[in-house]
Coordinates of C-alpha atoms in Angstrom, one line a residue:
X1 CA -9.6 -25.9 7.8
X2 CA -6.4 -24.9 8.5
X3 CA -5.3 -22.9 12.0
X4 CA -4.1 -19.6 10.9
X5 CA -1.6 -17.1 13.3
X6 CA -2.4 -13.9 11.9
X7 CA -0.8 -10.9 12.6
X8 CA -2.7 -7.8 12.5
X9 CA -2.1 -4.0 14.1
X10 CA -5.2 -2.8 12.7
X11 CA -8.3 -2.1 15.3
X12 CA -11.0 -4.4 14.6
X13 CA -13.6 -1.8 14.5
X14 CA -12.1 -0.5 11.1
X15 CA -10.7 -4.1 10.1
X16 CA -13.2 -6.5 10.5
X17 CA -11.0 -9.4 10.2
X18 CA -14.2 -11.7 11.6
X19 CA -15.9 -10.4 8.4
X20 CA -12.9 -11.5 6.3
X21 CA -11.6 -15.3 7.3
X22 CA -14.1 -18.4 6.9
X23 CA -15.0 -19.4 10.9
X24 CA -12.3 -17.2 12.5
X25 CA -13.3 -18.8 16.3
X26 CA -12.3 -22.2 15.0
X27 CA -9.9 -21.5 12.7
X28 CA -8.1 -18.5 13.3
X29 CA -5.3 -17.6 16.4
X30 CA -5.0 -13.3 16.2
X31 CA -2.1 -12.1 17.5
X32 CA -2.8 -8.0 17.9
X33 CA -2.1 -5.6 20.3
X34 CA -4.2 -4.4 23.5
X35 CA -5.4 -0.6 21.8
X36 CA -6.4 -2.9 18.6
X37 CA -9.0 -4.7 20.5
X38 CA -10.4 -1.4 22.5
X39 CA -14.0 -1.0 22.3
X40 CA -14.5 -4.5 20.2
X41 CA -14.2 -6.9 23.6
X42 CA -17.4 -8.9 22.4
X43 CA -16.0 -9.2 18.7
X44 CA -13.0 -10.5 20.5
X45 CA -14.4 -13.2 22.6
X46 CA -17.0 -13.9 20.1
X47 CA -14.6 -14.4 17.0
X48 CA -11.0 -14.8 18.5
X49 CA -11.5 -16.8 21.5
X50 CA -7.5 -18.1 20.8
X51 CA -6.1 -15.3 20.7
X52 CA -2.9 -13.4 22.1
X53 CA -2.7 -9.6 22.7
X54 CA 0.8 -7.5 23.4
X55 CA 1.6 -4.0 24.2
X56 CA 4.6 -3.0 21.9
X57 CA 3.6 -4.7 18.3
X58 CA 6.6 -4.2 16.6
X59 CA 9.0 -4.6 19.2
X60 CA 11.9 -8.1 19.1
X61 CA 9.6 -9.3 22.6
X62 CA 6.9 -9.3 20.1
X63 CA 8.0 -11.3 17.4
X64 CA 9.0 -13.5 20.2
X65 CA 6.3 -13.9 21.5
X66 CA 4.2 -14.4 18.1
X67 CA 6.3 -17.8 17.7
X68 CA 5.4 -19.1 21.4
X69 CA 1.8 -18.7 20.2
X70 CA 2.0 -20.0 16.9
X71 CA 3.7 -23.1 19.0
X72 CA 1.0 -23.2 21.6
X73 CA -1.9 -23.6 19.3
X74 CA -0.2 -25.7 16.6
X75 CA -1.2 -23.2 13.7
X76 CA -0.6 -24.9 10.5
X77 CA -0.3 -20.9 8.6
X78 CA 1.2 -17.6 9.2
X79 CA -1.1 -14.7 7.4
X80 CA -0.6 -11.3 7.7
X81 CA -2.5 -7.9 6.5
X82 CA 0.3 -5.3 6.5
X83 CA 3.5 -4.3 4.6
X84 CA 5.4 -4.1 8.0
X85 CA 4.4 -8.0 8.1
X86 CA 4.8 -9.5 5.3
X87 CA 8.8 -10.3 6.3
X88 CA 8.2 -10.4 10.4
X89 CA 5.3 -13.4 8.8
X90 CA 7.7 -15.2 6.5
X91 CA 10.7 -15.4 9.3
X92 CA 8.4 -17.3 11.4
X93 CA 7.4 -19.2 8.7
X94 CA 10.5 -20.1 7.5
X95 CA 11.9 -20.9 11.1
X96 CA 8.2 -23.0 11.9
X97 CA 8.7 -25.1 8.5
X98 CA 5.0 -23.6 7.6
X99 CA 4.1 -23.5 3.6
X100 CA 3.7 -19.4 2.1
X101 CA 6.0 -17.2 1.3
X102 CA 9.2 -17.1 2.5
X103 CA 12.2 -15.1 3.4
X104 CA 13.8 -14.7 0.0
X105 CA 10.6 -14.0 -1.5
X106 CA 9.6 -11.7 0.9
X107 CA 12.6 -9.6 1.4
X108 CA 12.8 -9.1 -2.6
X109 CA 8.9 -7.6 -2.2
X110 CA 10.1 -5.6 0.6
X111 CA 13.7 -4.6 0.4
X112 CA 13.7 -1.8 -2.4
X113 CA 17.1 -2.0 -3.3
X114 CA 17.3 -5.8 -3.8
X115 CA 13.9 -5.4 -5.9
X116 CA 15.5 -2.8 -8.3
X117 CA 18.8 -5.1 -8.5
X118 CA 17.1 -8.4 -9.2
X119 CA 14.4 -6.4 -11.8
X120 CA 17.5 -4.4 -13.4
X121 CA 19.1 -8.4 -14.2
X122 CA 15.9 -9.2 -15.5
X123 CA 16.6 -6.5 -18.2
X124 CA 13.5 -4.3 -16.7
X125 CA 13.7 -0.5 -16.8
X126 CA 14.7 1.2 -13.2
X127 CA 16.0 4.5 -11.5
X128 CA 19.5 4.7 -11.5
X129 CA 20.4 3.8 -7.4
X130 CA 22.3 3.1 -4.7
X131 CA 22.4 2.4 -0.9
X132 CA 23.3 5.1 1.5
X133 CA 24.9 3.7 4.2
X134 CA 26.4 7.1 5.2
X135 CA 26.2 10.4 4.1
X136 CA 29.3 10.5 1.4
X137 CA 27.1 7.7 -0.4
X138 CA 24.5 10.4 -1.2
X139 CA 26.7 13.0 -2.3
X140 CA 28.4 10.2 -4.3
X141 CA 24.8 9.6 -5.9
X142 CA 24.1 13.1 -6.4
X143 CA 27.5 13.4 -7.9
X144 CA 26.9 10.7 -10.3
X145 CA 22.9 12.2 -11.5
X146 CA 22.4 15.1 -10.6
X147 CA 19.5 16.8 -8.9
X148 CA 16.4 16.2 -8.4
X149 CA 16.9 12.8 -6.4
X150 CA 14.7 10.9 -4.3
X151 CA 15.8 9.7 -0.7
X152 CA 13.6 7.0 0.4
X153 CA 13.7 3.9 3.1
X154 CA 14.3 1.0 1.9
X155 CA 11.7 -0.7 3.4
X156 CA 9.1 2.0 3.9
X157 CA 5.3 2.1 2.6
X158 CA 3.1 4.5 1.8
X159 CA 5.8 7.6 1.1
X160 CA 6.5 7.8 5.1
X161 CA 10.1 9.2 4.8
X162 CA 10.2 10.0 1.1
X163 CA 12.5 13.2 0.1
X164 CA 12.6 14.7 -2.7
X165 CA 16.0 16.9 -3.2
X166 CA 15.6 19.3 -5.8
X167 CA 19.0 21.1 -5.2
X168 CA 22.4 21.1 -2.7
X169 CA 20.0 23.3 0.0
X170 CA 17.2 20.8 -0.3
X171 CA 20.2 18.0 0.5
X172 CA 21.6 20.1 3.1
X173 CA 18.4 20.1 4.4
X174 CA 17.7 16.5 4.2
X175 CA 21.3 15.6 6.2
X176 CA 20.2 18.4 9.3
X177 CA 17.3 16.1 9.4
X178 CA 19.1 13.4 11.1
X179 CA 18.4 14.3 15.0
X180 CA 14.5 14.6 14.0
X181 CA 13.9 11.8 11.7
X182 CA 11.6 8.8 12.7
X183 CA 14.2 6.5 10.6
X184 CA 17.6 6.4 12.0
X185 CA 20.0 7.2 9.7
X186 CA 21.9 4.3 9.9
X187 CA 23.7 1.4 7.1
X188 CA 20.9 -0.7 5.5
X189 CA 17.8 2.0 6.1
X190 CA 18.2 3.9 3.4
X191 CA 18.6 4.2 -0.4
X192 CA 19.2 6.7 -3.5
X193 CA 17.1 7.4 -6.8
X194 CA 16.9 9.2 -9.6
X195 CA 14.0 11.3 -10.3
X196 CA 12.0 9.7 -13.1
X197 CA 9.6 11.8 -14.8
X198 CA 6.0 9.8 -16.3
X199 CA 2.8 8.9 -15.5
X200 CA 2.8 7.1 -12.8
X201 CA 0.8 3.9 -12.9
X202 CA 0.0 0.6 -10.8
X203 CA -1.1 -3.2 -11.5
X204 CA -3.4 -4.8 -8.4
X205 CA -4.4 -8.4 -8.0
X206 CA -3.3 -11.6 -7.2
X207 CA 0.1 -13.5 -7.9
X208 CA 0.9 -17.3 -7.5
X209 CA 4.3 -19.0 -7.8
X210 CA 5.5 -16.2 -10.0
X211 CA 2.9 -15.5 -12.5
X212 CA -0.1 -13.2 -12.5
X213 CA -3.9 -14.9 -11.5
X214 CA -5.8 -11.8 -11.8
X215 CA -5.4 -8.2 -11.8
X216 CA -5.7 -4.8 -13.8
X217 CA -3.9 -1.3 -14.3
X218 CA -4.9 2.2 -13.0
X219 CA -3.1 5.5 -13.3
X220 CA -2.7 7.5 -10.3
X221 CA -3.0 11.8 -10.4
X222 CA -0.2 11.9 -8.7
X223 CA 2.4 9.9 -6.4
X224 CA 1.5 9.7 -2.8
X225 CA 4.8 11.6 -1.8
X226 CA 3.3 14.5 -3.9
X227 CA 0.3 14.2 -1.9
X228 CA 2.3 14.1 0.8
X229 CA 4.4 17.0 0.3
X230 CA 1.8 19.5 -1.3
X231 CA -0.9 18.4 0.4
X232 CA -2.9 18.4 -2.9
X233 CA -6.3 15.8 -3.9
X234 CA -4.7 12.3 -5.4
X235 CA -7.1 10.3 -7.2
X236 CA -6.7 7.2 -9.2
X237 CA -9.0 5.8 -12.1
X238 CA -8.8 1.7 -13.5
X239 CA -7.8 2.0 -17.3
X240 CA -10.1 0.9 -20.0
X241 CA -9.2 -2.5 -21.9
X242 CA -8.5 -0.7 -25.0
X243 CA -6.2 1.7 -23.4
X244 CA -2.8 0.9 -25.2
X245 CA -1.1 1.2 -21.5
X246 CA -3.0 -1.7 -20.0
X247 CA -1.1 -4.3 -22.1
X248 CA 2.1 -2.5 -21.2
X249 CA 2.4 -2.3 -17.6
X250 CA 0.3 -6.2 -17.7
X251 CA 3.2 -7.3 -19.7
X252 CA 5.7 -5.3 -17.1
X253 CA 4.0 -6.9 -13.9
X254 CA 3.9 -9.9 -15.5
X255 CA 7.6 -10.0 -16.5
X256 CA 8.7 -8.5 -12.7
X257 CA 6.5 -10.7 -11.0
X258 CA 8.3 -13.9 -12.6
X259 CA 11.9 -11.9 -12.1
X260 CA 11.4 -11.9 -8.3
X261 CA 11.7 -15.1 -5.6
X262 CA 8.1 -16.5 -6.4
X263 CA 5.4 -16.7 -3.3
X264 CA 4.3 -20.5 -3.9
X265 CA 0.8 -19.8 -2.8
X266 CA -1.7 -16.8 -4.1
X267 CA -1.2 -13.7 -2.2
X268 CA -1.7 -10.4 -3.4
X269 CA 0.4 -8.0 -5.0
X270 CA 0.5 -3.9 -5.6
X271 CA 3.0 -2.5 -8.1
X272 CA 3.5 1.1 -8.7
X273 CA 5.6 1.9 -12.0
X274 CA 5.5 4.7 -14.2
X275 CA 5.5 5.1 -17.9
X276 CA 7.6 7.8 -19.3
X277 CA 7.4 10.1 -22.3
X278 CA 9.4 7.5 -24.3
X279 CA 7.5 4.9 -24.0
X280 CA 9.4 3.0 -21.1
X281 CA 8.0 1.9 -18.0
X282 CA 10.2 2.1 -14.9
X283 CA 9.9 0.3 -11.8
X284 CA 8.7 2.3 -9.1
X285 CA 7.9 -0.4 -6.3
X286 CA 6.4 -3.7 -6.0
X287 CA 4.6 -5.4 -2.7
X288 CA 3.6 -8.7 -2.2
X289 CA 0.2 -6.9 -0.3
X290 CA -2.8 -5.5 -1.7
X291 CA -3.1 -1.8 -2.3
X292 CA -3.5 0.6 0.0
X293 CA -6.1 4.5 0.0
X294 CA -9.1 2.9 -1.8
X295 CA -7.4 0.3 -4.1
X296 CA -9.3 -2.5 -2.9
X297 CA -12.8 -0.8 -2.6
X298 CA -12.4 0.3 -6.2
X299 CA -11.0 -3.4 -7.4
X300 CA -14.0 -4.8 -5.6
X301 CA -16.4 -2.8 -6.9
X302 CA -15.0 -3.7 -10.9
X303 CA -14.5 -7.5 -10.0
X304 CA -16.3 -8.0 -7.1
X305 CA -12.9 -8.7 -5.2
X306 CA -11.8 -7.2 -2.1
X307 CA -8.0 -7.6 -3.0
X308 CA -7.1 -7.2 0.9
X309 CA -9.7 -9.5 1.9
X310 CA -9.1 -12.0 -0.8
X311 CA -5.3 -11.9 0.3
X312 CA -5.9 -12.7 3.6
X313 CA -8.3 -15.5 3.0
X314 CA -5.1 -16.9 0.3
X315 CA -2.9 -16.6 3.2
X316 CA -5.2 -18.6 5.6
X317 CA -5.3 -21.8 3.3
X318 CA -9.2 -20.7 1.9
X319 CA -10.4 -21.2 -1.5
X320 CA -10.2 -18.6 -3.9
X321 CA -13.4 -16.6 -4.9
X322 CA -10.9 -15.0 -7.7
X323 CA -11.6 -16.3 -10.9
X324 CA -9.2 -16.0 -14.3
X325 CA -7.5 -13.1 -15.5
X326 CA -10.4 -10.5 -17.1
X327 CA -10.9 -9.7 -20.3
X328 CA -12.9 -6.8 -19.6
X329 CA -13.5 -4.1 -17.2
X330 CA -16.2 -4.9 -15.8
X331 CA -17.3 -1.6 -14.0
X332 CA -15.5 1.6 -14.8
X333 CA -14.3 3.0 -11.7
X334 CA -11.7 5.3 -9.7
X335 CA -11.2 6.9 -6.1
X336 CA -9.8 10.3 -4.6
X337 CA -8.7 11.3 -1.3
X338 CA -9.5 14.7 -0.5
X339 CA -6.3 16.6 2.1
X340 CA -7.6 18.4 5.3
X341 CA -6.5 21.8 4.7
X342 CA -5.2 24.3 7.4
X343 CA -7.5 25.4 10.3
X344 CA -11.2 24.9 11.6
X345 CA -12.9 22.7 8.9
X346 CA -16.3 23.7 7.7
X347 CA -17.8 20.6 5.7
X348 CA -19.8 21.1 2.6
X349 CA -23.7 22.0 3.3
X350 CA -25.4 19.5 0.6
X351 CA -24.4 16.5 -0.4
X352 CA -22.0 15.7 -3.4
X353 CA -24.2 16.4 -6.6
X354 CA -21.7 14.8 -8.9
X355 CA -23.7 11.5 -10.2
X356 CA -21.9 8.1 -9.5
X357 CA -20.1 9.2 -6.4
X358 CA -20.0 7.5 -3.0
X359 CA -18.2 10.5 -0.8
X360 CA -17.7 9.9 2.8
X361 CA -16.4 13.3 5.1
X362 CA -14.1 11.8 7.4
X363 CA -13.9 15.0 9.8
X364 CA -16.3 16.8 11.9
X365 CA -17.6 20.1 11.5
X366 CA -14.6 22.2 13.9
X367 CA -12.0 19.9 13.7
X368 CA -8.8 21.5 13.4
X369 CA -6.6 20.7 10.1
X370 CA -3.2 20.6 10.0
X371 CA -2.5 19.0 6.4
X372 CA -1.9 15.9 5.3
X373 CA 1.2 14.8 7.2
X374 CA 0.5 11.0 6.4
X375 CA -1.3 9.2 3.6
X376 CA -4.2 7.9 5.8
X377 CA -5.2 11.2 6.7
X378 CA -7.9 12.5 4.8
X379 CA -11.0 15.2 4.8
X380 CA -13.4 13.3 2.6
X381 CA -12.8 10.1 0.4
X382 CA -15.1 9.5 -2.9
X383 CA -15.6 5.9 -4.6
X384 CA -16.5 6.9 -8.4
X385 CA -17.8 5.4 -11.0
X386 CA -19.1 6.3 -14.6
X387 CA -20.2 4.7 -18.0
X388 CA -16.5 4.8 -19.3
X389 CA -12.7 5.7 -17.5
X390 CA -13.0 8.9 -19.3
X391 CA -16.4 10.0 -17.4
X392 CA -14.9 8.8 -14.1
X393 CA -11.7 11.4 -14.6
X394 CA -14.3 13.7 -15.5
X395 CA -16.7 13.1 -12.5
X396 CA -13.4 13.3 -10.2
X397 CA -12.8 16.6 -11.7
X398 CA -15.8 17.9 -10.7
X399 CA -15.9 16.5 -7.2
X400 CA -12.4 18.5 -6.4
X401 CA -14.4 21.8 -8.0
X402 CA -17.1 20.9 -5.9
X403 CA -15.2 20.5 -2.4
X404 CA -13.1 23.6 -2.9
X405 CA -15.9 25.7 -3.3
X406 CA -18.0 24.6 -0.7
X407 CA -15.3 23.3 2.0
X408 CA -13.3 25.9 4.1
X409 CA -10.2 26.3 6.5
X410 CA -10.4 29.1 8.6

């Protein structure tokens, strides 16, 4: 077995990484940070005896100090389990001479701009954009399409930072956001799209060396930076094999997935693209990670893969318990995340009546809402499932009529 560094700033009590890696004491160095480990001491000396804690994860001392302890205990891998990771992981690789994915690779999953330039030479369908390095680059880009365009970071997950600019006051608005915003404005952080209008979709599972091992299409409700922005329910449901769109964006990831620098080894792999009106699916994002909300849970409970889990374990030189690509959905399923509202929450009295749901509240009785502000908040999240993908939309339907007549906000 392999030694494996991996870097993780997710607290062990809601990412059981011990649960996740074949004999983590023996095989397994976890380099995390000192509130990560808080209240899970015993999980820590039990499971990660080698291990190596710092105080600031993402600052330069860190990645420092993440290669002087993949050098002191002679890891032979470098795994990771978030977005922000995935590059920090393949620089060290790359500089360590350790096999994954490396620099090229990664920066194409993570750089949005390079991943919409090497797709659009592919001959794939994109937004029209541009970097904006400075502000005249963004009125150039509105210039050149017109409103509504999106303003995103180029390197950002889960909508943090996503602007949508309906009109010159929404842009005004966006530029007198400069002293306030999280991401500096500055050359290289930022990027311009078009608005596309479609369905948006996404393909989850596992890549190797450019070409799809296993994975399967869903269709969201909505985009997360809607979600975001109108703190409104997002849901997503797996598509049936017959549904004309699974061939379509299977034949999209496929063709993306072999257009960008290959990983050599499995890892897995969430794209979001959406399929428009006529027909054409555009390229929304791709990321060499598994899925985020409850994209995992739901793939897990079709296939019996936990796509983060099964990524991790790729990255840490374990065999694969993902077989070949499926033919058939094997359990029709879906997920929603419920907002918090506004206020003191009052939770639903009974339990969720709608058959085939798992719901879990996530706040107490008398917390205080204040909307969704970032997509890991949530008031409740449901696990559904149904006979058919039809009877899962319908079953999410009726959980959302459920929770808004018995949930308040006062």
């Amino acid at each position: 077995m392999p030694t494996t560094l991996v870097l993780s700033r997710q607290p062990l009590a809601s990412r059981p990484l011990q649960e996740w890696v074949d004999d983590p004491a023996d095989s397994v160095v976890l380099f995390t940070t000192e509130q990560a480990v808080a209240g899970a001491e015993d999980e820590l000396a039990k499971y990660f005896p080698r291990h190596h804690l710092v105080a600031d994860y993402h600052s330069w001392t860190a990645e420092a100090a993440a290669e002087q302890a993949a050098r002191a205990f002679g890891v032979d891998r470098i795994a990771c389990t978030s977005e922000h990771d995935v590059l920090r992981a393949a620089r060290l690789r790359a500089r360590l001479g350790l096999p994954g994915q490396q620099p090229a690779s990664a920066a194409a999953y993570r750089d949005k701009v390079l991943m919409k330039q090497l797709a659009e030479q592919a001959g794939l369908a994109v937004p029209a954009f541009a970097a904006v390095d400075d502000p005249l680059d963004l009125l150039d880009f509105v210039d050149a399409v017109g409103f509504p365009v999106v303003v995103k970071p180029r390197s950002g997950c889960g909508s943090v930072g996503v602007h949508v600019l309906r009109d010159r006051e929404g842009l005004e608005h966006f530029l007198a956001g400069e002293p306030e915003s999280a991401l500096p404005f500055l050359p290289g952080l930022w990027m311009a799209e078009s608005f596309v209008t479609g369905e948006l979709c996404h393909v989850d599972g596992v890549m190797a060396d450019g070409r799809i091992v296993h994975a399967w299409p869903g269709q969201y409700s909505s985009g997360v930076a809607e979600y975001l922005a109108a703190d409104t329910f997002i849901s997503s449901v797996l598509l049936a094999a017959e549904d004309p769109r699974r061939a379509v964006l299977m034949a999209f990831a496929a063709e993306l997935i072999a257009a960008l620098p290959a990983a050599p080894d499995p890892i897995a792999f969430h794209l979001e693209a959406w399929i428009c009106p006529d027909g054409r699916v555009v390229l929304c994002e791709i990321a060499s990670r598994a899925g985020g909300a409850l994209i995992a849970e739901t793939y897990e409970r079709a296939f019996g893969v936990h796509l983060a889990r099964e990524g991790l374990r790729l990255q840490c030189g374990s065999e694969p318990t993902i077989g070949g690509q499926p033919a058939e959905l094997e359990r029709p399923n879906g997920w929603l995340m419920i907002p918090p509202g506004f206020g003191r929450f009052t939770p639903p009295a009974e339990r969720c009546p709608v058959p085939g749901v798992d719901l879990t509240v996530q706040l107490a009785a008398g917390a205080v809402g204040h909307g969704v502000g970032k997509a890991s908040n949530t008031a409740a999240r449901a696990l559904v499932s149904g006979a058919t993908a039809d009877e899962v939309r319908r079953r999410i339907d009726e959980v959302v009529a459920w929770w808004q007549r018995n949930a308040s906000w006062s």
